[in-house]
PDB file of C-alpha atoms in Angstrom:
ATOM      1  CA  MET A   1     -80.472 -53.479  64.357  1.00  0.00           C
ATOM      2  CA  ASP A   2     -78.135 -51.264  62.716  1.00  0.00           C
ATOM      3  CA  ILE A   3     -75.374 -49.900  65.701  1.00  0.00           C
ATOM      4  CA  GLN A   4     -72.543 -48.693  65.237  1.00  0.00           C
ATOM      5  CA  VAL A   5     -69.167 -48.000  67.589  1.00  0.00           C
ATOM      6  CA  GLY A   6     -69.924 -44.021  68.278  1.00  0.00           C
ATOM      7  CA  ASP A   7     -74.006 -44.155  68.079  1.00  0.00           C
ATOM      8  CA  THR A   8     -76.192 -42.790  71.055  1.00  0.00           C
ATOM      9  CA  LEU A   9     -78.513 -44.740  71.896  1.00  0.00           C
ATOM     10  CA  GLN A  10     -81.832 -43.047  73.353  1.00  0.00           C
ATOM     11  CA  MET A  11     -82.834 -46.056  76.075  1.00  0.00           C
ATOM     12  CA  LYS A  12     -86.766 -46.615  77.015  1.00  0.00           C
ATOM     13  CA  LYS A  13     -85.817 -46.214  81.159  1.00  0.00           C
ATOM     14  CA  PRO A  14     -83.688 -43.743  82.516  1.00  0.00           C
ATOM     15  CA  HIS A  15     -80.353 -44.222  84.304  1.00  0.00           C
ATOM     16  CA  PRO A  16     -80.683 -43.471  87.801  1.00  0.00           C
ATOM     17  CA  CYS A  17     -78.885 -40.600  87.467  1.00  0.00           C
ATOM     18  CA  GLY A  18     -81.647 -39.176  85.007  1.00  0.00           C
ATOM     19  CA  CYS A  19     -80.439 -39.427  81.410  1.00  0.00           C
ATOM     20  CA  LYS A  20     -81.572 -42.138  78.439  1.00  0.00           C
ATOM     21  CA  GLU A  21     -78.964 -41.498  76.325  1.00  0.00           C
ATOM     22  CA  TRP A  22     -75.882 -43.786  76.456  1.00  0.00           C
ATOM     23  CA  GLU A  23     -72.788 -43.863  73.867  1.00  0.00           C
ATOM     24  CA  VAL A  24     -71.748 -47.104  72.382  1.00  0.00           C
ATOM     25  CA  LEU A  25     -68.050 -47.834  73.173  1.00  0.00           C
ATOM     26  CA  ARG A  26     -67.867 -51.554  71.773  1.00  0.00           C
ATOM     27  CA  ILE A  27     -69.962 -53.985  70.380  1.00  0.00           C
ATOM     28  CA  GLY A  28     -70.106 -57.383  69.973  1.00  0.00           C
ATOM     29  CA  MET A  29     -72.178 -60.371  72.056  1.00  0.00           C
ATOM     30  CA  ASP A  30     -71.900 -57.758  74.484  1.00  0.00           C
ATOM     31  CA  PHE A  31     -72.256 -54.159  74.201  1.00  0.00           C
ATOM     32  CA  ARG A  32     -70.158 -51.473  76.218  1.00  0.00           C
ATOM     33  CA  MET A  33     -71.953 -48.634  76.453  1.00  0.00           C
ATOM     34  CA  ARG A  34     -71.103 -44.987  78.557  1.00  0.00           C
ATOM     35  CA  CYS A  35     -73.981 -43.052  79.882  1.00  0.00           C
ATOM     36  CA  LYS A  36     -74.021 -39.383  78.660  1.00  0.00           C
ATOM     37  CA  GLY A  37     -75.267 -37.884  81.805  1.00  0.00           C
ATOM     38  CA  CYS A  38     -72.597 -39.423  84.857  1.00  0.00           C
ATOM     39  CA  GLY A  39     -69.988 -40.901  82.458  1.00  0.00           C
ATOM     40  CA  ARG A  40     -70.583 -44.715  84.123  1.00  0.00           C
ATOM     41  CA  GLU A  41     -69.456 -47.135  82.019  1.00  0.00           C
ATOM     42  CA  VAL A  42     -71.643 -50.849  81.907  1.00  0.00           C
ATOM     43  CA  MET A  43     -71.619 -53.885  79.497  1.00  0.00           C
ATOM     44  CA  LEU A  44     -74.985 -55.133  78.670  1.00  0.00           C
ATOM     45  CA  PRO A  45     -75.387 -58.234  76.653  1.00  0.00           C
ATOM     46  CA  ARG A  46     -76.549 -57.425  73.166  1.00  0.00           C
ATOM     47  CA  ALA A  47     -80.635 -59.013  73.707  1.00  0.00           C
ATOM     48  CA  LYS A  48     -81.188 -56.684  76.471  1.00  0.00           C
ATOM     49  CA  ALA A  49     -79.848 -53.782  75.179  1.00  0.00           C
ATOM     50  CA  GLU A  50     -81.340 -54.211  71.873  1.00  0.00           C
ATOM     51  CA  LYS A  51     -84.839 -54.374  73.608  1.00  0.00           C
ATOM     52  CA  ASN A  52     -84.524 -51.464  75.575  1.00  0.00           C
ATOM     53  CA  VAL A  53     -83.254 -49.234  72.379  1.00  0.00           C
ATOM     54  CA  LYS A  54     -86.337 -46.756  71.671  1.00  0.00           C
ATOM     55  CA  LYS A  55     -83.715 -44.402  69.428  1.00  0.00           C
ATOM     56  CA  ILE A  56     -80.611 -43.993  67.318  1.00  0.00           C
ATOM     57  CA  LEU A  57     -78.635 -41.084  66.898  1.00  0.00           C
ATOM     58  CA  PRO A  58     -75.971 -41.849  64.177  1.00  0.00           C
ATOM     59  CA  GLY A  59     -72.735 -40.823  65.883  1.00  0.00           C
ATOM     60  CA  PRO A  60     -70.519 -37.834  63.976  1.00  0.00           C
ATOM     61  CA  ASP A  61     -68.723 -40.746  61.621  1.00  0.00           C
ATOM     62  CA  ARG A  62     -72.287 -42.192  59.926  1.00  0.00           C
ATOM     63  CA  GLN A  63     -73.788 -38.539  59.870  1.00  0.00           C
ATOM     64  CA  ALA A  64     -71.152 -37.720  57.617  1.00  0.00           C
ATOM     65  CA  GLU A  65     -71.835 -40.606  55.498  1.00  0.00           C
ATOM     66  CA  ALA A  66     -75.907 -39.612  55.022  1.00  0.00           C
ATOM     67  CA  SER A  67     -74.639 -36.296  53.668  1.00  0.00           C
ATOM     68  CA  ASP A  68     -72.092 -37.494  50.602  1.00  0.00           C
TER      69      ASP A  68
END
């Protein structure tokens, strides 16, 4: 999966606050992500995060690359 820092991930299941979208803050063996609804930050193992991703919405810097 091509996930970069700044991307928004739409997950299959919602966070307890009801939001399904997470902003990627750090990538590596673990992903650090921030909930777009309540602002909670969590660290998830890469395998679990990639398994639960429904859709990747590119961040603003990647959108600029695609339009060039």
